[in-house]
Amino acid sequence: MSQSADKVLDHFTLFHQPEYRALFERKKKDFEFGHSDEKVAEVSEWTKSKEYLEKNFAREAITINPTKACQPIGAMYAAQGFEGTLPFVHGSQGCVAYFRTHLTRHFKEPNNAVSSSMTEDAAVFGGLNNMIDGLANAYALYKPKMIAVMTTCMAEVIGDDLGGFITNAKNKESVPQEFPVPYAHTPSFVGSHIVGYDNMMKGILSYFWDKAEDYSVEKTQAINIIPGFDGYAVGNNRELKRIAAQFGIDVTILSDVSDVFDTPGDGEYRMYDGGTTLEATKQALHAKATISMQEYNTNQTLQFVKEKGQEVAKFNYPLGVTATDDLLLKLAELSGKAIPDSLKLERGRLVDAIADSHAHLHGKRFAIYGDPDFCLGMARFLLELGAEPVHILSTSGSKKWEKQVAKAVEGSPFGAAAKAYGGKDLWHLRSLLFNEPVDYIIGNSYGKYLERDTKIPLIRLTYPIFDRHHHHRYPSWGYQGALNVLVRILDRIFEDMDANTSVVGVTDISFDLVR
Amino acid sequence: MSLAVNTDIDVKGLVDKVLEAYPEKSRKRRQKHINVLEAEAKDCGVKSNIKSIPGVMTIRGCAYAGSKGVVWGPIKDMIHISHGPVGCGYYSWSGRRNYYIGDTGVDAFGTMHFTTDFQEKDIVFGGDKKLHKAIEEINELFPLANGISVQSECPIGLIGDDIEAVSRAKASEIGKPVIPARCEGFRGVSQSLGHHIANDVIRDWVFEKSEPKAEFVSTPYDVTVIGDYNIGGDAWASRILLEEIGLRVIAQWSGDGTLAELENTPKAKVNLIHCYRSMNYIARHMEEKYNIPWMEYNFFGPSQIAASLRKIAALFDHTIQEKAEAVIAKYQPMVDAVIAKYKPRLEGKKVMLYVGGLRPRHVADAYTDLGMEIVGTGYEFAHNDDYQRTTHYVKEGTLIYDDVTAYELEKFVEEIRPDLVGSGIKEKYVFQKMGLPFRQLHSWDYSGPYHGYDGFAIFARDMDMAISNPVWGLQKAPW
């Protein structure tokens, strides 16, 4: 027995004690009837081969470790960024448990949403009664200012009509007639979480903007910014507001989760806090322009905004110096205001930091995966650092996106090896990493399996990050955000360097104090 | 310790007050799920295993979560296809900490996510063709997978796919079991039906279609561990005790389990059940079909562990019984030291629980061993037999809540102000914001194991860590 009260051993050490090692051996030998160690080793090697890569890339039907979720979680996230809003997911209830869990594990914050809890009878007769009772219960218990309705694939397959159902529920007095209940159909078998975000955003804006009495009001100088689905939203949205304040621009962030997903620990639980106010959302119709920070999160929304007479501009998760330059120039152009000196100073500090560290970044090869916009933003930043994006992979990526990536890296000597893989997954990336190795992987927590298998260090810079804490509180956008990203990359590089030079008398020749 | 809890609170009044917030129809339904335990009650006096009411933030999951997430997912040498759209498998990917040993992606697949990623055309034209192809691809890329299960997501049952036909055809083609589970998320009222479906699928597609391994040699001391998902290594910390008392654990269901272990289970002399709720079905089936008795046990906390070891040993001969006593004696000094260290800091602390499966009752005595008392408990997806069993563990006055809504739990906790809340990730941050110590009792809050004597030391340390951390004293600013 190794356990003791003085020094309690948990799973990290307990299972490496001799009594457990022996137990594992016995279980394997006597009861598991598995394959021989030799066979496992042989197949393990084969999975790393070129031959395996080719078979792996020939896959048509099975997806393995994708970099995408389904529409309603994106829709839920978009809705949660509005003041006092309770997402109401119409369909099976298990989905909501999953969405809430996933978002909570990343932000380490409560995540609220309700389900209409449809079961077999609703599958046969439709979910109208679930909508009627569900809206009444949600309204009475949780006292939201708005309920945003979206769907699971169950409700989509049976063809429930949200618009009709909501009208019906209002007529049955589930919620008052004037109570805002925007909605979006969000089938899980179309697109991914970023399309769900787009659908819900359009649903909410349509609800507030399609009222006839507002048509004749003149445009203001205000600018709307739609951040898109972003794991760093807490830091990033605050950074956007800070930048706007320096400019003196009246900016409305449409779906601002920054305070929603960052409530204080002061003894009081706030079910609702922060978020874009409903009034500001309504007024956002009259803004001069709307900027999307993530093109692939807002295809339909931006089209809708354009039809309302606003100028629109789109970015692809702008990271780094030139992407931030472009964002600021666009803000200056749209607002007619000069870029403040304070931001120019921040730019200079960022460039200075890159100059200080470039020797550790130059020529380093990277794999990047995640949402299409993140991959584009990250690849561009790496090019600026003199690093080389090599494999750029997104399960949500389309052919159009692949071309966009190719264009982004074109002309840079650091982009010569870059290739975009749209519609591919992390099992494809595993083959790529074995056959065309890189120095670092940039992705999310799911990449830790790739790191374990390939021994290529992982840098967590996109949603979801489950196994590191609080990164989402720091921005990655703006010059300050770029500095954070730079430091995260550098820290990993330096840690890796130390780890590779730490064997006394063998590799520690290069175990330098000053780097 | 007292014979009753919550004696200083009008708990019945609290329940009435909390339920006032509901519209009448829902209030009437919810009333039946909440009760205050009476002295010498035969059950907890609550309705259970009934549809959640819409719109209330139930904490429950679905049948897919019960089948793929709980029962099948941990079988490590098989590939479990999340059949349908991409989300279900994505959200349940590596979420439950079912520890296993193996070369992931080569001969073990527990922390991988396989999906047919349905697109609109699959919904319109059906997904059987895609499933055929998916199984072929898996067979080619993962030659050491010992079988495949098809875990249905909602659309499968709605669009009329015949996954059983595909499974039969592919099984004979690839020469390995292909096992279809009809665990669409809209079936039933919670995870619970998914457990039942998954049990039935093992009966029909494992027991009925394969035999125990020919090389398997039985002994009179062969038992199984049923309903232990090896969260944080729980099953291993249990197995070690059973081995120490002289038994052979021929199968683990299903944490760190293999297909061969499932197949060999009918050779057991007795099936030992930890999570009764999720696996009693298969134990009852084996009792009927193979005449294998089953017994429930509880490996949380030294009182229950010792009682369970004795109960298990009593099914065998004297040598086992003597060894059981020797094992209990061997661990006693460590247990005493753990209690001596932590009990003074935890004595009298009140705990409220809301979990699934077996834990709302099974962990109660582990807390009692540390001098703590349960003042409220409830289950996500229990049936009446769970609530009957619960009366043995909790005291008069305990607040019982079935399928509690986030609203109710928040209000109950606010009013009762326990010293510790034990529930899931969705609840964790709500209560921490309120300034209440919290431990996740699904995932062991990334710690564990909590089963067995080794686990009890960790359990005690963790509860103390939650309660005694200085952070709870920092919540109020000094001005």
Tab-separated table of N, CA and C in Angstrom, chain B residues 110-222:
chain	number	residue	atom	x	y	z
B	110	GLY	N	-10.528	5.475	-26.593
B	110	GLY	CA	-11.410	6.140	-25.636
B	110	GLY	C	-11.476	7.647	-25.736
B	111	THR	N	-10.370	8.286	-26.064
B	111	THR	CA	-10.379	9.747	-26.098
B	111	THR	C	-10.392	10.273	-27.529
B	112	MET	N	-11.071	9.522	-28.398
B	112	MET	CA	-11.213	9.987	-29.784
B	112	MET	C	-12.689	10.200	-30.100
B	113	HIS	N	-12.931	10.957	-31.124
B	113	HIS	CA	-14.306	11.313	-31.506
B	113	HIS	C	-14.518	10.931	-32.975
B	114	PHE	N	-15.311	9.890	-33.157
B	114	PHE	CA	-15.630	9.404	-34.502
B	114	PHE	C	-17.078	9.778	-34.823
B	115	THR	N	-17.300	10.417	-35.947
B	115	THR	CA	-18.673	10.773	-36.301
B	115	THR	C	-18.895	10.675	-37.809
B	116	THR	N	-20.136	10.376	-38.161
B	116	THR	CA	-20.482	10.381	-39.589
B	116	THR	C	-20.826	11.797	-40.055
B	117	ASP	N	-20.802	12.755	-39.142
B	117	ASP	CA	-20.938	14.174	-39.490
B	117	ASP	C	-22.010	14.402	-40.562
B	118	PHE	N	-23.246	14.098	-40.216
B	118	PHE	CA	-24.343	14.197	-41.187
B	118	PHE	C	-24.467	15.587	-41.798
B	119	GLN	N	-24.696	15.589	-43.105
B	119	GLN	CA	-25.013	16.812	-43.820
B	119	GLN	C	-26.480	16.725	-44.260
B	120	GLU	N	-26.961	17.798	-44.824
B	120	GLU	CA	-28.372	17.843	-45.199
B	120	GLU	C	-28.761	16.670	-46.106
B	121	LYS	N	-27.861	16.327	-47.014
B	121	LYS	CA	-28.201	15.240	-47.943
B	121	LYS	C	-28.363	13.903	-47.216
B	122	ASP	N	-27.651	13.717	-46.133
B	122	ASP	CA	-27.794	12.472	-45.367
B	122	ASP	C	-29.153	12.414	-44.679
B	123	ILE	N	-29.644	13.574	-44.282
B	123	ILE	CA	-30.970	13.631	-43.663
B	123	ILE	C	-32.034	13.343	-44.733
B	124	VAL	N	-31.853	13.939	-45.889
B	124	VAL	CA	-32.862	13.806	-46.948
B	124	VAL	C	-32.861	12.410	-47.558
B	125	PHE	N	-31.674	11.892	-47.865
B	125	PHE	CA	-31.605	10.602	-48.561
B	125	PHE	C	-31.300	9.425	-47.641
B	126	GLY	N	-31.084	9.711	-46.362
B	126	GLY	CA	-30.763	8.630	-45.430
B	126	GLY	C	-29.258	8.474	-45.291
B	127	GLY	N	-28.837	7.959	-44.142
B	127	GLY	CA	-27.410	7.899	-43.859
B	127	GLY	C	-26.821	6.502	-43.877
B	128	ASP	N	-27.606	5.510	-44.305
B	128	ASP	CA	-27.103	4.132	-44.265
B	128	ASP	C	-25.871	3.934	-45.148
B	129	LYS	N	-25.910	4.562	-46.323
B	129	LYS	CA	-24.779	4.406	-47.240
B	129	LYS	C	-23.503	4.975	-46.619
B	130	LYS	N	-23.675	6.109	-45.993
B	130	LYS	CA	-22.519	6.749	-45.363
B	130	LYS	C	-21.987	5.874	-44.221
B	131	LEU	N	-22.909	5.242	-43.501
B	131	LEU	CA	-22.495	4.371	-42.400
B	131	LEU	C	-21.702	3.163	-42.923
B	132	HIS	N	-22.192	2.576	-44.020
B	132	HIS	CA	-21.444	1.478	-44.668
B	132	HIS	C	-20.001	1.899	-44.912
B	133	LYS	N	-19.882	3.028	-45.569
B	133	LYS	CA	-18.561	3.518	-45.967
B	133	LYS	C	-17.713	3.857	-44.727
B	134	ALA	N	-18.350	4.453	-43.740
B	134	ALA	CA	-17.619	4.836	-42.528
B	134	ALA	C	-17.016	3.603	-41.855
B	135	ILE	N	-17.785	2.528	-41.806
B	135	ILE	CA	-17.302	1.300	-41.161
B	135	ILE	C	-16.143	0.704	-41.960
B	136	GLU	N	-16.257	0.763	-43.281
B	136	GLU	CA	-15.143	0.267	-44.111
B	136	GLU	C	-13.869	1.069	-43.851
B	137	GLU	N	-14.028	2.368	-43.784
B	137	GLU	CA	-12.850	3.220	-43.569
B	137	GLU	C	-12.223	2.965	-42.197
B	138	ILE	N	-13.077	2.821	-41.193
B	138	ILE	CA	-12.569	2.534	-39.847
B	138	ILE	C	-11.817	1.205	-39.852
B	139	ASN	N	-12.382	0.235	-40.504
B	139	ASN	CA	-11.767	-1.092	-40.539
B	139	ASN	C	-10.394	-1.053	-41.192
B	140	GLU	N	-10.262	-0.203	-42.170
B	140	GLU	CA	-8.992	-0.097	-42.872
B	140	GLU	C	-7.950	0.691	-42.051
B	141	LEU	N	-8.401	1.769	-41.440
B	141	LEU	CA	-7.447	2.653	-40.750
B	141	LEU	C	-7.132	2.213	-39.325
B	142	PHE	N	-8.020	1.399	-38.757
B	142	PHE	CA	-7.827	0.979	-37.358
B	142	PHE	C	-7.953	-0.543	-37.245
B	143	PRO	N	-6.987	-1.251	-37.816
B	143	PRO	CA	-7.111	-2.707	-37.900
B	143	PRO	C	-7.157	-3.391	-36.534
B	144	LEU	N	-6.666	-2.750	-35.487
B	144	LEU	CA	-6.656	-3.403	-34.181
B	144	LEU	C	-7.906	-3.102	-33.338
B	145	ALA	N	-8.816	-2.317	-33.883
B	145	ALA	CA	-10.089	-2.125	-33.166
B	145	ALA	C	-10.790	-3.478	-33.149
B	146	ASN	N	-11.290	-3.862	-31.983
B	146	ASN	CA	-11.893	-5.199	-31.876
B	146	ASN	C	-13.382	-5.217	-32.181
B	147	GLY	N	-13.935	-4.053	-32.453
B	147	GLY	CA	-15.347	-3.977	-32.800
B	147	GLY	C	-15.745	-2.529	-32.965
B	148	ILE	N	-16.974	-2.359	-33.423
B	148	ILE	CA	-17.472	-1.006	-33.679
B	148	ILE	C	-18.878	-0.918	-33.095
B	149	SER	N	-19.196	0.197	-32.451
B	149	SER	CA	-20.594	0.410	-32.078
B	149	SER	C	-21.111	1.653	-32.792
B	150	VAL	N	-22.396	1.600	-33.100
B	150	VAL	CA	-23.038	2.706	-33.806
B	150	VAL	C	-23.994	3.366	-32.819
B	151	GLN	N	-23.667	4.558	-32.399
B	151	GLN	CA	-24.459	5.249	-31.377
B	151	GLN	C	-25.347	6.270	-32.075
B	152	SER	N	-26.643	5.992	-32.082
B	152	SER	CA	-27.569	6.830	-32.855
B	152	SER	C	-27.809	8.173	-32.200
B	153	GLU	N	-27.743	9.212	-33.012
B	153	GLU	CA	-28.156	10.539	-32.571
B	153	GLU	C	-29.592	10.779	-33.059
B	154	CYS	N	-30.196	11.848	-32.571
B	154	CYS	CA	-31.624	12.088	-32.833
B	154	CYS	C	-32.125	11.793	-34.256
B	155	PRO	N	-31.457	12.304	-35.292
B	155	PRO	CA	-32.072	12.140	-36.613
B	155	PRO	C	-32.248	10.686	-37.047
B	156	ILE	N	-31.398	9.784	-36.571
B	156	ILE	CA	-31.404	8.410	-37.096
B	156	ILE	C	-32.794	7.787	-36.990
B	157	GLY	N	-33.394	7.878	-35.822
B	157	GLY	CA	-34.709	7.279	-35.622
B	157	GLY	C	-35.820	8.033	-36.335
B	158	LEU	N	-35.543	9.286	-36.652
B	158	LEU	CA	-36.600	10.101	-37.271
B	158	LEU	C	-36.631	9.936	-38.774
B	159	ILE	N	-35.489	9.616	-39.383
B	159	ILE	CA	-35.455	9.528	-40.848
B	159	ILE	C	-35.590	8.083	-41.317
B	160	GLY	N	-35.697	7.158	-40.378
B	160	GLY	CA	-35.979	5.773	-40.758
B	160	GLY	C	-34.801	4.988	-41.284
B	161	ASP	N	-33.602	5.315	-40.852
B	161	ASP	CA	-32.428	4.530	-41.256
B	161	ASP	C	-32.488	3.140	-40.623
B	162	ASP	N	-31.906	2.166	-41.322
B	162	ASP	CA	-31.885	0.796	-40.801
B	162	ASP	C	-30.457	0.450	-40.381
B	163	ILE	N	-30.055	0.962	-39.233
B	163	ILE	CA	-28.669	0.739	-38.802
B	163	ILE	C	-28.430	-0.714	-38.401
B	164	GLU	N	-29.488	-1.416	-38.039
B	164	GLU	CA	-29.325	-2.834	-37.688
B	164	GLU	C	-28.913	-3.628	-38.933
B	165	ALA	N	-29.576	-3.340	-40.054
B	165	ALA	CA	-29.232	-4.052	-41.295
B	165	ALA	C	-27.796	-3.743	-41.702
B	166	VAL	N	-27.430	-2.471	-41.597
B	166	VAL	CA	-26.052	-2.096	-41.963
B	166	VAL	C	-25.074	-2.819	-41.037
B	167	SER	N	-25.381	-2.841	-39.757
B	167	SER	CA	-24.475	-3.464	-38.794
B	167	SER	C	-24.299	-4.955	-39.066
B	168	ARG	N	-25.416	-5.634	-39.334
B	168	ARG	CA	-25.320	-7.083	-39.634
B	168	ARG	C	-24.450	-7.316	-40.867
B	169	ALA	N	-24.722	-6.531	-41.914
B	169	ALA	CA	-23.990	-6.718	-43.170
B	169	ALA	C	-22.491	-6.446	-42.963
B	170	LYS	N	-22.188	-5.364	-42.276
B	170	LYS	CA	-20.784	-5.005	-42.138
B	170	LYS	C	-20.048	-5.949	-41.191
B	171	ALA	N	-20.742	-6.416	-40.153
B	171	ALA	CA	-20.097	-7.332	-39.205
B	171	ALA	C	-19.613	-8.567	-39.941
B	172	SER	N	-20.436	-9.095	-40.819
B	172	SER	CA	-19.991	-10.311	-41.507
B	172	SER	C	-18.917	-9.977	-42.533
B	173	GLU	N	-18.991	-8.801	-43.083
B	173	GLU	CA	-17.980	-8.399	-44.066
B	173	GLU	C	-16.605	-8.185	-43.422
B	174	ILE	N	-16.561	-7.490	-42.303
B	174	ILE	CA	-15.250	-7.192	-41.709
B	174	ILE	C	-14.830	-8.224	-40.665
B	175	GLY	N	-15.735	-9.125	-40.328
B	175	GLY	CA	-15.388	-10.188	-39.386
B	175	GLY	C	-15.211	-9.717	-37.955
B	176	LYS	N	-15.847	-8.627	-37.607
B	176	LYS	CA	-15.792	-8.107	-36.235
B	176	LYS	C	-17.196	-7.659	-35.853
B	177	PRO	N	-17.472	-7.633	-34.558
B	177	PRO	CA	-18.797	-7.164	-34.156
B	177	PRO	C	-19.041	-5.704	-34.556
B	178	VAL	N	-20.196	-5.470	-35.131
B	178	VAL	CA	-20.668	-4.104	-35.370
B	178	VAL	C	-22.014	-4.017	-34.659
B	179	ILE	N	-22.102	-3.122	-33.706
B	179	ILE	CA	-23.198	-3.158	-32.742
B	179	ILE	C	-24.005	-1.872	-32.796
B	180	PRO	N	-25.271	-1.962	-33.209
B	180	PRO	CA	-26.076	-0.744	-33.323
B	180	PRO	C	-26.823	-0.418	-32.039
B	181	ALA	N	-26.759	0.828	-31.603
B	181	ALA	CA	-27.507	1.256	-30.415
B	181	ALA	C	-28.500	2.342	-30.821
B	182	ARG	N	-29.747	2.082	-30.523
B	182	ARG	CA	-30.830	3.023	-30.860
B	182	ARG	C	-31.021	3.998	-29.705
B	183	CYS	N	-30.023	4.812	-29.486
B	183	CYS	CA	-30.039	5.671	-28.297
B	183	CYS	C	-30.297	7.124	-28.665
B	184	GLU	N	-31.166	7.346	-29.648
B	184	GLU	CA	-31.471	8.719	-30.041
B	184	GLU	C	-31.850	9.555	-28.823
B	185	GLY	N	-31.368	10.775	-28.823
B	185	GLY	CA	-31.509	11.632	-27.645
B	185	GLY	C	-32.924	11.958	-27.236
B	186	PHE	N	-33.866	11.850	-28.147
B	186	PHE	CA	-35.240	12.205	-27.769
B	186	PHE	C	-35.963	11.050	-27.095
B	187	ARG	N	-35.330	9.869	-27.057
B	187	ARG	CA	-35.988	8.709	-26.436
B	187	ARG	C	-35.925	8.832	-24.912
B	188	GLY	N	-37.033	8.533	-24.276
B	188	GLY	CA	-37.045	8.532	-22.814
B	188	GLY	C	-36.963	9.934	-22.245
B	189	VAL	N	-36.680	9.996	-20.957
B	189	VAL	CA	-36.767	11.289	-20.272
B	189	VAL	C	-35.413	11.792	-19.785
B	190	SER	N	-34.370	10.978	-19.957
B	190	SER	CA	-33.059	11.357	-19.409
B	190	SER	C	-32.005	10.408	-19.952
B	191	GLN	N	-30.826	10.450	-19.341
B	191	GLN	CA	-29.772	9.503	-19.689
B	191	GLN	C	-30.233	8.068	-19.436
B	192	SER	N	-31.144	7.921	-18.487
B	192	SER	CA	-31.442	6.599	-17.964
B	192	SER	C	-31.877	5.603	-19.035
B	193	LEU	N	-32.728	6.034	-19.949
B	193	LEU	CA	-33.151	5.089	-20.983
B	193	LEU	C	-31.959	4.688	-21.861
B	194	GLY	N	-31.033	5.597	-22.016
B	194	GLY	CA	-29.830	5.277	-22.791
B	194	GLY	C	-29.027	4.161	-22.140
B	195	HIS	N	-28.946	4.183	-20.808
B	195	HIS	CA	-28.263	3.083	-20.099
B	195	HIS	C	-28.986	1.770	-20.398
B	196	HIS	N	-30.303	1.814	-20.286
B	196	HIS	CA	-31.100	0.604	-20.483
B	196	HIS	C	-30.929	0.067	-21.911
B	197	ILE	N	-31.019	0.989	-22.876
B	197	ILE	CA	-30.850	0.589	-24.279
B	197	ILE	C	-29.464	-0.030	-24.469
B	198	ALA	N	-28.451	0.616	-23.903
B	198	ALA	CA	-27.078	0.127	-24.062
B	198	ALA	C	-26.931	-1.258	-23.429
B	199	ASN	N	-27.547	-1.481	-22.282
B	199	ASN	CA	-27.539	-2.803	-21.640
B	199	ASN	C	-28.200	-3.835	-22.544
B	200	ASP	N	-29.352	-3.466	-23.084
B	200	ASP	CA	-30.071	-4.402	-23.954
B	200	ASP	C	-29.271	-4.734	-25.210
B	201	VAL	N	-28.564	-3.739	-25.707
B	201	VAL	CA	-27.743	-3.954	-26.899
B	201	VAL	C	-26.607	-4.932	-26.590
B	202	ILE	N	-26.045	-4.830	-25.394
B	202	ILE	CA	-24.988	-5.789	-25.016
B	202	ILE	C	-25.596	-7.201	-24.953
B	203	ARG	N	-26.777	-7.275	-24.389
B	203	ARG	CA	-27.470	-8.576	-24.319
B	203	ARG	C	-27.681	-9.150	-25.728
B	204	ASP	N	-28.231	-8.332	-26.622
B	204	ASP	CA	-28.643	-8.841	-27.933
B	204	ASP	C	-27.507	-8.951	-28.951
B	205	TRP	N	-26.522	-8.088	-28.823
B	205	TRP	CA	-25.502	-8.034	-29.870
B	205	TRP	C	-24.136	-8.513	-29.399
B	206	VAL	N	-23.964	-8.687	-28.088
B	206	VAL	CA	-22.702	-9.277	-27.601
B	206	VAL	C	-22.997	-10.691	-27.100
B	207	PHE	N	-23.813	-10.804	-26.082
B	207	PHE	CA	-24.088	-12.130	-25.505
B	207	PHE	C	-24.700	-13.082	-26.528
B	208	GLU	N	-25.624	-12.588	-27.331
B	208	GLU	CA	-26.333	-13.475	-28.259
B	208	GLU	C	-25.501	-13.827	-29.485
B	209	LYS	N	-24.498	-13.029	-29.767
B	209	LYS	CA	-23.789	-13.231	-31.031
B	209	LYS	C	-22.359	-13.723	-30.857
B	210	SER	N	-21.895	-13.757	-29.609
B	210	SER	CA	-20.527	-14.259	-29.454
B	210	SER	C	-20.460	-15.116	-28.202
B	211	GLU	N	-19.356	-15.808	-28.063
B	211	GLU	CA	-19.146	-16.729	-26.934
B	211	GLU	C	-17.991	-16.202	-26.101
B	212	PRO	N	-17.923	-16.626	-24.840
B	212	PRO	CA	-16.697	-16.326	-24.088
B	212	PRO	C	-15.483	-16.883	-24.836
B	213	LYS	N	-14.347	-16.247	-24.657
B	213	LYS	CA	-13.125	-16.686	-25.338
B	213	LYS	C	-12.809	-18.132	-24.950
B	214	ALA	N	-12.430	-18.911	-25.949
B	214	ALA	CA	-12.135	-20.328	-25.704
B	214	ALA	C	-10.985	-20.495	-24.721
B	215	GLU	N	-10.024	-19.566	-24.777
B	215	GLU	CA	-8.845	-19.669	-23.905
B	215	GLU	C	-9.148	-19.297	-22.468
B	216	PHE	N	-10.326	-18.760	-22.233
B	216	PHE	CA	-10.631	-18.266	-20.890
B	216	PHE	C	-10.837	-19.438	-19.929
B	217	VAL	N	-10.063	-19.432	-18.844
B	217	VAL	CA	-10.179	-20.506	-17.854
B	217	VAL	C	-10.824	-19.958	-16.589
B	218	SER	N	-11.938	-20.560	-16.202
B	218	SER	CA	-12.670	-20.082	-15.020
B	218	SER	C	-12.033	-20.555	-13.731
B	219	THR	N	-12.287	-19.793	-12.670
B	219	THR	CA	-11.958	-20.256	-11.326
B	219	THR	C	-13.190	-20.015	-10.454
B	220	PRO	N	-13.210	-20.600	-9.279
B	220	PRO	CA	-14.381	-20.383	-8.402
B	220	PRO	C	-14.440	-18.968	-7.836
B	221	TYR	N	-13.432	-18.179	-8.094
B	221	TYR	CA	-13.353	-16.856	-7.468
B	221	TYR	C	-13.547	-15.725	-8.475
B	222	ASP	N	-14.232	-16.045	-9.563
B	222	ASP	CA	-14.357	-15.043	-10.626
B	222	ASP	C	-15.560	-14.125	-10.389
